mmCIF file of C-alpha atoms and ligand atoms in Angstrom:
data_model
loop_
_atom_site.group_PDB
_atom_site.id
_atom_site.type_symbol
_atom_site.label_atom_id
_atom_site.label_comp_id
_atom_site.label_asym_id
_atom_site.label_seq_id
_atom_site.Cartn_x
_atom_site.Cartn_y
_atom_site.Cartn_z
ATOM 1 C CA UNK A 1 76.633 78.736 37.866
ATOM 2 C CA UNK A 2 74.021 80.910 39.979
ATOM 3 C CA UNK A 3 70.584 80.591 39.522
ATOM 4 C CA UNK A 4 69.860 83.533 37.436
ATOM 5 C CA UNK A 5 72.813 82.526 35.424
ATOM 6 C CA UNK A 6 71.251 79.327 34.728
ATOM 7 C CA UNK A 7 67.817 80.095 34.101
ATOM 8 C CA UNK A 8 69.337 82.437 30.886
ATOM 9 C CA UNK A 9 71.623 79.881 29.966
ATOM 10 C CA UNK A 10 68.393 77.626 29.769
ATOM 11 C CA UNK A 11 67.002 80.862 27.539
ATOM 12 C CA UNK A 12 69.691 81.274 25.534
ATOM 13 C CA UNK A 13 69.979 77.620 24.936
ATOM 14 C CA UNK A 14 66.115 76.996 23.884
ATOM 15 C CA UNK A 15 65.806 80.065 21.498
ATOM 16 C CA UNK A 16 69.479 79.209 19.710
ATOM 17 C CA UNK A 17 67.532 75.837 19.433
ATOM 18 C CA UNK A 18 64.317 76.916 17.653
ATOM 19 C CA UNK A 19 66.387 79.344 15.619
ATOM 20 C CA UNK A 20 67.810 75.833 13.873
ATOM 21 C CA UNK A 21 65.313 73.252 14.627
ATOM 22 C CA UNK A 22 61.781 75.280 15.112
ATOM 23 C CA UNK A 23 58.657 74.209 13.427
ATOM 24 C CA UNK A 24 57.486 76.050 10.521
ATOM 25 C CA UNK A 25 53.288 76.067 11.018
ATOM 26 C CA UNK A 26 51.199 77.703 8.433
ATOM 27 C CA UNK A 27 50.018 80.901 11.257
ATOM 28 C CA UNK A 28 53.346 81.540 13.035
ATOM 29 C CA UNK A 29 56.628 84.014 12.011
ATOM 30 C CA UNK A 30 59.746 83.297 12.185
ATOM 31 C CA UNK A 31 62.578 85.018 12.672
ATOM 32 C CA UNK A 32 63.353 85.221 8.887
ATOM 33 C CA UNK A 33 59.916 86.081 8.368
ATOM 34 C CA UNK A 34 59.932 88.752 10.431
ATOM 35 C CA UNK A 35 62.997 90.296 8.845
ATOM 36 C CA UNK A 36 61.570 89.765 5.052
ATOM 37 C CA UNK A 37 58.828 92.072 7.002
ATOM 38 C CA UNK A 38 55.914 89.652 7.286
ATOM 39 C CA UNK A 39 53.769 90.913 10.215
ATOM 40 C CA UNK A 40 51.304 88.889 12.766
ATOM 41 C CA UNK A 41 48.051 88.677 11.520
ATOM 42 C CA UNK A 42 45.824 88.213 15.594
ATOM 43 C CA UNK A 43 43.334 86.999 13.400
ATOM 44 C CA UNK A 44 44.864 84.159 11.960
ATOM 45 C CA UNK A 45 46.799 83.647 15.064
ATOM 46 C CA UNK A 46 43.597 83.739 17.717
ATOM 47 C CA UNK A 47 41.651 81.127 15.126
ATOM 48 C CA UNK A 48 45.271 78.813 15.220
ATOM 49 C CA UNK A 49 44.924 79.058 18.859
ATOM 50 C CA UNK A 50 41.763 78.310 19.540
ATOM 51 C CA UNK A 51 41.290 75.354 17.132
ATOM 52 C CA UNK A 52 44.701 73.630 18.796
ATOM 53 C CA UNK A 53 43.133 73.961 21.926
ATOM 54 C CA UNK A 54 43.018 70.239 22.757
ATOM 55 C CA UNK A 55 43.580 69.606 19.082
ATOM 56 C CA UNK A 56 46.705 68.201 17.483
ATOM 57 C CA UNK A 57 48.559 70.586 14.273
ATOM 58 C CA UNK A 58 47.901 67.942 11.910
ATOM 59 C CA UNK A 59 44.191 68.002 12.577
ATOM 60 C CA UNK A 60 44.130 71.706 12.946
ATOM 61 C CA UNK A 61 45.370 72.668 9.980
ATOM 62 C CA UNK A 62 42.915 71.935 6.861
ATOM 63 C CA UNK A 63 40.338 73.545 9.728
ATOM 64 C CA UNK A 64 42.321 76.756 9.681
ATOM 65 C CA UNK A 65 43.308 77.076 6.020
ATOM 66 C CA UNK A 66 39.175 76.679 5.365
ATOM 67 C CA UNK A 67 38.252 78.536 7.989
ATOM 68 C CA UNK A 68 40.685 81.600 6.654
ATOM 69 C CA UNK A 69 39.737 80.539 3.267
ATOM 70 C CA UNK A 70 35.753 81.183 4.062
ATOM 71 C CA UNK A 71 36.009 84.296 6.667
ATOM 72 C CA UNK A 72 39.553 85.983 5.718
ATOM 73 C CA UNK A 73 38.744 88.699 8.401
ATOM 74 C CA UNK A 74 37.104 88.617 11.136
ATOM 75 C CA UNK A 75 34.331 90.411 10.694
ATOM 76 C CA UNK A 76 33.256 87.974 7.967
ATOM 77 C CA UNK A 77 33.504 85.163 10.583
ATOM 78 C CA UNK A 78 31.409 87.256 13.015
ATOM 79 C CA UNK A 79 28.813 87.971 10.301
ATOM 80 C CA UNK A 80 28.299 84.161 8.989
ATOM 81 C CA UNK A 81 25.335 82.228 9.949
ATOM 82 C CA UNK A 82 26.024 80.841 13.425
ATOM 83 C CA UNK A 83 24.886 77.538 11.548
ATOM 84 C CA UNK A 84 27.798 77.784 9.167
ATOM 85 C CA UNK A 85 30.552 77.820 11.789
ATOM 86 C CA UNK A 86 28.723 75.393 13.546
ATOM 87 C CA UNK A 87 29.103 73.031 10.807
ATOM 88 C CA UNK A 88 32.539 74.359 9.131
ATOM 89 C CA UNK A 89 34.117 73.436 12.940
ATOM 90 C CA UNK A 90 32.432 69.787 13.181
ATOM 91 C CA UNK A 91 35.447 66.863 13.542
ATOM 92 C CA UNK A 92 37.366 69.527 15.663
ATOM 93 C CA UNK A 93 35.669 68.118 18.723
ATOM 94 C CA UNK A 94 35.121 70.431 22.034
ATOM 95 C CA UNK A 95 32.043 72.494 20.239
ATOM 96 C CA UNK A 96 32.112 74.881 23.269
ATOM 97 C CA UNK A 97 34.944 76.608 21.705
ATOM 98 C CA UNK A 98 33.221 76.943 18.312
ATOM 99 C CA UNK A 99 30.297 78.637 20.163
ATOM 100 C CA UNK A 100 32.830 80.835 21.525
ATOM 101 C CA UNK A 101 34.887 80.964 19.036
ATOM 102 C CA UNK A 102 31.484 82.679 17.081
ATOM 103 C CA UNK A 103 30.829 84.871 20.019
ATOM 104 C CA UNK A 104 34.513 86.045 20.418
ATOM 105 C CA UNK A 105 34.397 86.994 16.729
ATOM 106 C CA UNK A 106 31.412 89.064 17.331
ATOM 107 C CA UNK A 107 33.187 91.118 20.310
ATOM 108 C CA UNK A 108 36.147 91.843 18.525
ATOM 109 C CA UNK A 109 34.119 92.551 15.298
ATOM 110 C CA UNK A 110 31.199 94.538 16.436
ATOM 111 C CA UNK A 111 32.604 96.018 20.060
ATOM 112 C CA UNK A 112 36.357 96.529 19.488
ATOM 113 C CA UNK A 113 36.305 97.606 15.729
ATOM 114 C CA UNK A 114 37.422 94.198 14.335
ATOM 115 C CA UNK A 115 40.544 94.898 16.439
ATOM 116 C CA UNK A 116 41.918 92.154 18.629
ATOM 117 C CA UNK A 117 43.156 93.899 22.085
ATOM 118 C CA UNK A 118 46.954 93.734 22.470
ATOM 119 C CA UNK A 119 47.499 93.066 26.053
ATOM 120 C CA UNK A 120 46.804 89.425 27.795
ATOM 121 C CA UNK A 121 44.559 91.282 30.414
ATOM 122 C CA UNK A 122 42.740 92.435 27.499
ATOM 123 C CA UNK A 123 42.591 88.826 25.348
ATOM 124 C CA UNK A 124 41.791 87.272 28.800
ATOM 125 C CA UNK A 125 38.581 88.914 28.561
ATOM 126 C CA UNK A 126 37.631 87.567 25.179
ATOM 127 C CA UNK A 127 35.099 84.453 25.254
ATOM 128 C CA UNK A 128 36.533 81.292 24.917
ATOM 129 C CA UNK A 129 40.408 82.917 26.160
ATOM 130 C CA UNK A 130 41.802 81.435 29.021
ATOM 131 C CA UNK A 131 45.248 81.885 30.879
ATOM 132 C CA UNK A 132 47.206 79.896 28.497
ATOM 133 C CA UNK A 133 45.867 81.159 25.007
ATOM 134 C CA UNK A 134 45.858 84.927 25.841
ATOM 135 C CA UNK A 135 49.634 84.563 26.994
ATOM 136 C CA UNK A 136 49.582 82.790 23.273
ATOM 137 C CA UNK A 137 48.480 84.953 21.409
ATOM 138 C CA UNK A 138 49.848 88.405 23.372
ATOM 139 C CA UNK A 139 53.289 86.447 22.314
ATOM 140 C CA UNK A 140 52.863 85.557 18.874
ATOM 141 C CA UNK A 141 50.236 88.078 17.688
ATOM 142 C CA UNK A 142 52.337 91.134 19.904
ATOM 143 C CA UNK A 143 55.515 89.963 21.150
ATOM 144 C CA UNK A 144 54.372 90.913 24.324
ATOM 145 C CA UNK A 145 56.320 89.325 27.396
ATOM 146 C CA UNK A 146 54.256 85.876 28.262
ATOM 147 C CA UNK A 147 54.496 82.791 29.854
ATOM 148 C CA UNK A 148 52.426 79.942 27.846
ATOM 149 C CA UNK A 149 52.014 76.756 29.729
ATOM 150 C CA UNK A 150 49.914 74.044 28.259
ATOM 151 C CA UNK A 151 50.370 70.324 28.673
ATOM 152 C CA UNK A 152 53.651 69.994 26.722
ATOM 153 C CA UNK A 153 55.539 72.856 28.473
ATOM 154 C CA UNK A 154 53.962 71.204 31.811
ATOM 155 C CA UNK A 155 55.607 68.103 30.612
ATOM 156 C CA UNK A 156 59.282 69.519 29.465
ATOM 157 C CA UNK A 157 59.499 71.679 32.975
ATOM 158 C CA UNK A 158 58.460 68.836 35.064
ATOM 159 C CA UNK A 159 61.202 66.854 33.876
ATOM 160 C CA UNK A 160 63.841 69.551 33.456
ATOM 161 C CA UNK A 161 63.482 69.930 37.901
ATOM 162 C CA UNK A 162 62.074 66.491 38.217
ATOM 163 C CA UNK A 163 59.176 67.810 40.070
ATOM 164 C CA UNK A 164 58.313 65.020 42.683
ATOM 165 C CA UNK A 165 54.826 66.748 43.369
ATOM 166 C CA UNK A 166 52.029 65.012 41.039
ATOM 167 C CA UNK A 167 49.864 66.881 38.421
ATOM 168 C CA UNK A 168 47.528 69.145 38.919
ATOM 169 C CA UNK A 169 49.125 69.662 42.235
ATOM 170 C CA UNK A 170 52.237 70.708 40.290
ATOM 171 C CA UNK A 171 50.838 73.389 38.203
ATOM 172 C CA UNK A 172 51.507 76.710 39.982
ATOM 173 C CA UNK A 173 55.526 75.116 40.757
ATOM 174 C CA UNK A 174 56.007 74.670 36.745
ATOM 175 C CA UNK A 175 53.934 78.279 36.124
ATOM 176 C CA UNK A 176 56.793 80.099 38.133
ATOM 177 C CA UNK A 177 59.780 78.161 36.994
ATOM 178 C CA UNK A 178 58.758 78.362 33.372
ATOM 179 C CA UNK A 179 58.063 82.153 33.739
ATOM 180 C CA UNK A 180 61.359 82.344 35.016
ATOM 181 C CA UNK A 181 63.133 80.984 31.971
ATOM 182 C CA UNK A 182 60.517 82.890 29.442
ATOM 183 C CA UNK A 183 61.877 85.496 27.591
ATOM 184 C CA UNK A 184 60.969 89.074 27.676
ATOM 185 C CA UNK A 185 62.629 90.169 24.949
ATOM 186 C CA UNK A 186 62.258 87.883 22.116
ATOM 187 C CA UNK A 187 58.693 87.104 23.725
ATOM 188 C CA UNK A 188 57.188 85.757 20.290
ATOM 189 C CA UNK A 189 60.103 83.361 19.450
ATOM 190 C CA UNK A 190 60.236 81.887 23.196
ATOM 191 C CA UNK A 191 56.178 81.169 23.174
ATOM 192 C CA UNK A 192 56.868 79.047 19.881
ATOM 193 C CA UNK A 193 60.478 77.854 21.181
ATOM 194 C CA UNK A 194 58.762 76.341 24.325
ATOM 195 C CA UNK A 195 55.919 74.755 22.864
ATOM 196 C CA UNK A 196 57.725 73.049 19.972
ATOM 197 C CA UNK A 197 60.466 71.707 22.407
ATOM 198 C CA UNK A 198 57.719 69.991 24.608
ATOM 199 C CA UNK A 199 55.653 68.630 21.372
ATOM 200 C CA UNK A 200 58.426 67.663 19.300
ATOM 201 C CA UNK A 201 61.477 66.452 21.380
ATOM 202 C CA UNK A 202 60.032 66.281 24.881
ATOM 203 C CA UNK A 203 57.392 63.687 23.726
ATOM 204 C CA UNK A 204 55.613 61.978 26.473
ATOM 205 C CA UNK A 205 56.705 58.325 25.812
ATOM 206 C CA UNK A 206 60.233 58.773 24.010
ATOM 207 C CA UNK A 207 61.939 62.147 24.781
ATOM 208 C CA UNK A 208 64.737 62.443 22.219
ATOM 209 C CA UNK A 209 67.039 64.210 24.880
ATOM 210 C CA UNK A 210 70.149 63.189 22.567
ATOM 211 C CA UNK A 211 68.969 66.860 20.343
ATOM 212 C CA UNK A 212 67.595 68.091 23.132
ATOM 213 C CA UNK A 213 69.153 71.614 23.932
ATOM 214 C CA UNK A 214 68.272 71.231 28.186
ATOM 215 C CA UNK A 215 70.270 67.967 27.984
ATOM 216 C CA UNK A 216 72.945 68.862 30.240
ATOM 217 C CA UNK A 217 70.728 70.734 32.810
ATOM 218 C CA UNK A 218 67.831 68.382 32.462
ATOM 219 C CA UNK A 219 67.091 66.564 36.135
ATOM 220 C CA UNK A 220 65.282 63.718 35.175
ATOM 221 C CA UNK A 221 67.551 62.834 32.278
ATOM 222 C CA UNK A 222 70.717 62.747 34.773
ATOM 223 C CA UNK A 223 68.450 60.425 37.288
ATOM 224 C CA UNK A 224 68.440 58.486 33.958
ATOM 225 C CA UNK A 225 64.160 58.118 33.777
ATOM 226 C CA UNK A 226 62.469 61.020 32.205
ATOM 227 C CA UNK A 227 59.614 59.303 31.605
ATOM 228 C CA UNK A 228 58.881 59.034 35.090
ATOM 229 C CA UNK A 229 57.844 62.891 34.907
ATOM 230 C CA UNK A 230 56.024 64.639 35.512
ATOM 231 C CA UNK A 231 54.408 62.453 38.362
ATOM 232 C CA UNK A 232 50.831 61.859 37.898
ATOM 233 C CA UNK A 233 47.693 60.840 40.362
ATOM 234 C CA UNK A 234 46.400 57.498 39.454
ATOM 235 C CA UNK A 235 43.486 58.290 36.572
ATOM 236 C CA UNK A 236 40.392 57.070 37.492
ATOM 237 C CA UNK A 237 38.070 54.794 35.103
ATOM 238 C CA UNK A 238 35.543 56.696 33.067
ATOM 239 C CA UNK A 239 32.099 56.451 33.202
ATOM 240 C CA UNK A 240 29.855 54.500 30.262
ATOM 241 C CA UNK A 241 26.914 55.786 29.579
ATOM 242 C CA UNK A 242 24.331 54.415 26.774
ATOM 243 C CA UNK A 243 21.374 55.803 24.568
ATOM 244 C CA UNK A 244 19.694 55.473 21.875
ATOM 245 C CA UNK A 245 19.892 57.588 17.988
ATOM 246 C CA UNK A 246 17.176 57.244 15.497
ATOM 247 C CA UNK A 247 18.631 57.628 12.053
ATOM 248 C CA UNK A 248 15.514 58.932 10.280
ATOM 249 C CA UNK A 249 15.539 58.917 6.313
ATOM 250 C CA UNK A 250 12.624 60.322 3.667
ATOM 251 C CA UNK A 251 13.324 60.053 -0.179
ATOM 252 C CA UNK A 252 16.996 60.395 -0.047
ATOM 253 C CA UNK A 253 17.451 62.912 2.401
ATOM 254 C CA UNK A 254 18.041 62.175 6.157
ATOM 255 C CA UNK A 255 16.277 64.431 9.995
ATOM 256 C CA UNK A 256 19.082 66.121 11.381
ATOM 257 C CA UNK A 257 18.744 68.873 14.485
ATOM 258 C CA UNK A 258 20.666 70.720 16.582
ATOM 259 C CA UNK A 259 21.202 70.215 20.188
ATOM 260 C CA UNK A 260 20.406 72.726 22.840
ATOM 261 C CA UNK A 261 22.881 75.586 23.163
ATOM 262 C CA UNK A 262 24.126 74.474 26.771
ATOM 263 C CA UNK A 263 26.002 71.050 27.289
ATOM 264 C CA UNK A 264 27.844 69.030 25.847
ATOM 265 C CA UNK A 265 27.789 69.287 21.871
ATOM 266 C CA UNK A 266 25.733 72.082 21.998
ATOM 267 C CA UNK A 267 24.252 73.865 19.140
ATOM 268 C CA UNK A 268 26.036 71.427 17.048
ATOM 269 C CA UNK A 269 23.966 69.171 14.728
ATOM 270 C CA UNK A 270 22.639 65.813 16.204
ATOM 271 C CA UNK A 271 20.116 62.352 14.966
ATOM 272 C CA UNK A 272 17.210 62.170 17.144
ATOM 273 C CA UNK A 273 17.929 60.401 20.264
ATOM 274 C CA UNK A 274 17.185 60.026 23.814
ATOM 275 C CA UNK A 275 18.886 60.470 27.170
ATOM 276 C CA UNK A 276 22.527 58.930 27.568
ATOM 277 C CA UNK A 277 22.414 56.812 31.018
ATOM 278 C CA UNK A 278 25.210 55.270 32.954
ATOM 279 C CA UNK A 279 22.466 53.051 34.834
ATOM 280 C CA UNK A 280 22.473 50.930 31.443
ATOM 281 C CA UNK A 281 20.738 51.269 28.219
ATOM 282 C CA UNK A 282 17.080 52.958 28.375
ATOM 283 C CA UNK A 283 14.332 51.553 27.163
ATOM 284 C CA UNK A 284 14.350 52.365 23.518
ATOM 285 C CA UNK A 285 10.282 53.331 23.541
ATOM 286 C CA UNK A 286 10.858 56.542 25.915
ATOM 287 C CA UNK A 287 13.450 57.994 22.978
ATOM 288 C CA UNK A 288 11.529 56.580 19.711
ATOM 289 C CA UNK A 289 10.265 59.632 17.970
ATOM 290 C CA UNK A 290 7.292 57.579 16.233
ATOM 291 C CA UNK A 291 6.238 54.075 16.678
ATOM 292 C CA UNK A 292 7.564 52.262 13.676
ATOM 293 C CA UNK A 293 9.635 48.949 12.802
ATOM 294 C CA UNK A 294 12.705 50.050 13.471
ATOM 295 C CA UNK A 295 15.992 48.553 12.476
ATOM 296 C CA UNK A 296 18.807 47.950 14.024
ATOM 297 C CA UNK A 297 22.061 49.720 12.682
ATOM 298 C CA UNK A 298 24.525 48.756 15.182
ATOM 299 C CA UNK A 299 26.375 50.218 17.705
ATOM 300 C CA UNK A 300 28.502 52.962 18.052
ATOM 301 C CA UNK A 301 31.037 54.099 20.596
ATOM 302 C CA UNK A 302 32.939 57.788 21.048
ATOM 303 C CA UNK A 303 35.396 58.615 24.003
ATOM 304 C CA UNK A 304 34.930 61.888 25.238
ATOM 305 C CA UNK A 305 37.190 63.605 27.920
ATOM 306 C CA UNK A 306 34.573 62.553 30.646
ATOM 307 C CA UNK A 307 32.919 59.508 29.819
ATOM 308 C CA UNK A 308 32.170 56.702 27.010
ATOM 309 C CA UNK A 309 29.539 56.441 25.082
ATOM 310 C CA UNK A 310 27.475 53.777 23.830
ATOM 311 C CA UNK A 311 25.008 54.587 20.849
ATOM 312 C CA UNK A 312 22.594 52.034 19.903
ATOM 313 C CA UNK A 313 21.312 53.211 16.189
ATOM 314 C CA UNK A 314 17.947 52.324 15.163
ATOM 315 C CA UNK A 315 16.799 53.279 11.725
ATOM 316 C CA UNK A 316 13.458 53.487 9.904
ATOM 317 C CA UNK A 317 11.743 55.269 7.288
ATOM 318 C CA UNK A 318 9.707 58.411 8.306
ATOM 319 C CA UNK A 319 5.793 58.309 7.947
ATOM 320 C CA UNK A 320 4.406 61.055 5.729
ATOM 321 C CA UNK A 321 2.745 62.820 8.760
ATOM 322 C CA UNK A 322 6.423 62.703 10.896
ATOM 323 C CA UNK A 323 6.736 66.747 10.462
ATOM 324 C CA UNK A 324 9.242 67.811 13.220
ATOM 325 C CA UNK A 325 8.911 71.555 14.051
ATOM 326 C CA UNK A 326 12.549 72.081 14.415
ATOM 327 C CA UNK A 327 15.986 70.345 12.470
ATOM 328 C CA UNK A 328 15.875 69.469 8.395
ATOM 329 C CA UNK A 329 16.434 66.760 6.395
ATOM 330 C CA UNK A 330 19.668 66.626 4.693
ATOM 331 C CA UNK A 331 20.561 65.022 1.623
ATOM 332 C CA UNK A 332 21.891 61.214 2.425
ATOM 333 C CA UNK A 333 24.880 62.052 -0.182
ATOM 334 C CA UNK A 334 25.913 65.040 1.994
ATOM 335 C CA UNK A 335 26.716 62.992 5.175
ATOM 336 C CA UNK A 336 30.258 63.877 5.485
ATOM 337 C CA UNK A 337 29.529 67.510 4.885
ATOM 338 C CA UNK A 338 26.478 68.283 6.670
ATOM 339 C CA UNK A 339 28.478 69.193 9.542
ATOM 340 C CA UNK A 340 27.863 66.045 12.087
ATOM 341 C CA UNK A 341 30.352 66.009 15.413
ATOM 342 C CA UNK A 342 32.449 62.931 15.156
ATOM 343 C CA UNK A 343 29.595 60.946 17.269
ATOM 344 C CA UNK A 344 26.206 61.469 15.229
ATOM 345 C CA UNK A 345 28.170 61.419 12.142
ATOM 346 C CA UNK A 346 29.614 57.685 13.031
ATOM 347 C CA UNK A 347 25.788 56.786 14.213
ATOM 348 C CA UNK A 348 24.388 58.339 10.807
ATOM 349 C CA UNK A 349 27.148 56.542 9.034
ATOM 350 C CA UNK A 350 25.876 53.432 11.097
ATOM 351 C CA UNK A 351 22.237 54.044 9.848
ATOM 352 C CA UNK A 352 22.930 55.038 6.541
ATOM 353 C CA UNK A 353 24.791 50.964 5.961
ATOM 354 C CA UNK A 354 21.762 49.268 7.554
ATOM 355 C CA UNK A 355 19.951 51.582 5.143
ATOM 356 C CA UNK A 356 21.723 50.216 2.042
ATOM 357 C CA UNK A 357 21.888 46.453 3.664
ATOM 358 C CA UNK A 358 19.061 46.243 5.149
ATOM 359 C CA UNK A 359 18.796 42.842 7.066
HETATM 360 FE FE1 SF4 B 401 62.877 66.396 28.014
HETATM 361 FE FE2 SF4 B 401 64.989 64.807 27.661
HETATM 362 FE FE3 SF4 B 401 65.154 67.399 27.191
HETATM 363 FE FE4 SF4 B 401 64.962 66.529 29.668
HETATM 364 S S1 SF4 B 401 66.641 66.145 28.252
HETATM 365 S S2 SF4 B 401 63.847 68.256 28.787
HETATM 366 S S3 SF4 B 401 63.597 64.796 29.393
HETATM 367 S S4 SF4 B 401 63.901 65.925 26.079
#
């Protein structure tokens, strides 16, 4: 077989696949959709997109059904309260794309006529749109010609050539032998074919390459290790770093505020704390916002991409003349929905059970 002969047999074989076997997800069209005459909606496809940026479909989902739900176009999205998105997107993790997320809703609203551009030159330009999700969405939203390669397409490719070079090093090799095998044609139904082969057969730990339709061509299954791709540089450790969060409470209501715009968690809403260190923890004085007898609530740890961290929670009841000039208090029944990130909402869960048990 030549080469070009078996990069469409690869094609043919992968879209004959997801015509059987493909995913149904809540924002995508399949081919019987399509012929009942159900169009894209970019709207509904950009917002799937962004949210399962680093984000699994299960936990995506209820996120986009209530985001669609609140903002069905998105010009209502673009003319919420920042505050409101903010809050609507906490437990997604990654807040920097819900601050783009807002501001991308604002271009396409207020700049582009609530339009979303058609071309992935023109996506590509949208905040928060990188390489991969423009070629996303220019396939699902506009069947236009793309070549989508995220982590699980990485992962599927690398073993299909078992690709001796490590990741990242690896990344522009897989980019030009996956856009070889992408489909011009049915550019929609290859974006979705590709993706759902690498997340659902070509898992990372147990590929089920007895259904898998690149069986017979597949490298690293004939060397009889598929696992063993795609070849990785040793990880290194992360960091720990520590700090201190002051859950604050006044007659049933709890001091919540929101964190500067830039860094991590930004503009999302946050206890009272001081600086995280990786020298150890701080001294709690330097982050107390008033002297008091504070309590301990425990500790509390989140993994983020970069680091661990280590949240000592301290708890005490606010003096009358504690009158912060920025954040609010929220009601202590409304902890779940106030609209903490996964961190400060395990710390204020922390505080709020030395609160009730109080030692
Ligand atoms: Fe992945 Fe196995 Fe298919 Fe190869 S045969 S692409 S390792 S699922």
């Amino acid at each position: 077989m030549s080469a070009v002969d078996k990069v469409e047999d690869l094609r043919a074989r992968l879209l004959a696949w997801y015509d059987r076997e493909g995913r149904s997800l809540p924002w995508r069209i399949r081919p019987d959709d399509r012929a009942a005459g159900v169009v894209p909606d970019p709207y509904a496809i950009w917002l799937s997109e962004i949210m399962l940026q680093q984000t699994t479909v299960p936990h995506a989902t209820p996120y986009w059904h209530d985001f669609l739900a609140r903002w069905p176009r998105v010009e209502d999205l673009a003319k919420a309260p920042r505050e409101d998105v903010m809050a609507a997107w906490a437990g997604l993790g990654y807040y920097a794309r819900a601050r783009n997320l807002y501001a991308c809703a604002q271009v396409v609203a207020f700049d582009l006529g609530g339009v979303f551009p058609d071309t992935i030159e023109g996506l590509r330009a949208l905040p928060g749109v990188g390489e991969y999700t423009s070629h996303a969405i220019a396939a699902a939203a506009f069947n236009r010609p793309a070549n989508v390669v995220d982590g699980n397409v990485e992962r599927a490719i690398s073993r299909l050539y078992a690709l001796d070079t490590p990741l990242p090093k690896s990344k522009p090799e897989i980019r030009a032998l996956a856009g070889e095998i992408a489909d011009p044609v049915r550019a929609h139904d290859y974006a979705q074919a590709i993706m759902d082969l690498g997340a659902t057969v070509c898992s990372p730990k147990s590929p089920s390459c007895g259904i898998c339709p690149w069986q017979s061509a597949c490298q690293a299954y004939a060397l009889g290790q598929p696992t063993a791709y795609p070849k990785k540089l040793p990880k290194k450790a992360k960091p720990q770093r520590y700090g201190h969060v002051f859950f604050i409470h006044r007659e049933g209501t709890f001091y919540v505020r929101a964190r500067p715009d830039q860094g991590l968690l930004g503009g999302m809403l946050e206890l009272p704390g001081g600086v995280w260190s990786e020298q150890g923890l701080p001294a709690r004085i330097e982050a107390e916002p008033f002297a008091a007898d504070w309590q301990a609530g425990g500790v509390v740890t989140h993994v983020f991409t970069h680091f661990t961290l280590q949240l000592q929670v301290w708890c005490a009841m606010a003096p009358k003349d504690y009158r912060p000039n920025a954040g609010h208090w929220a009601d202590l029944k409304a902890l779940k929905t106030v609209g903490l990130p996964s961190v400060m909402a395990k710390a204020a869960k922390a505080g709020l059970k030395a609160l009730s048990h109080p030692v």
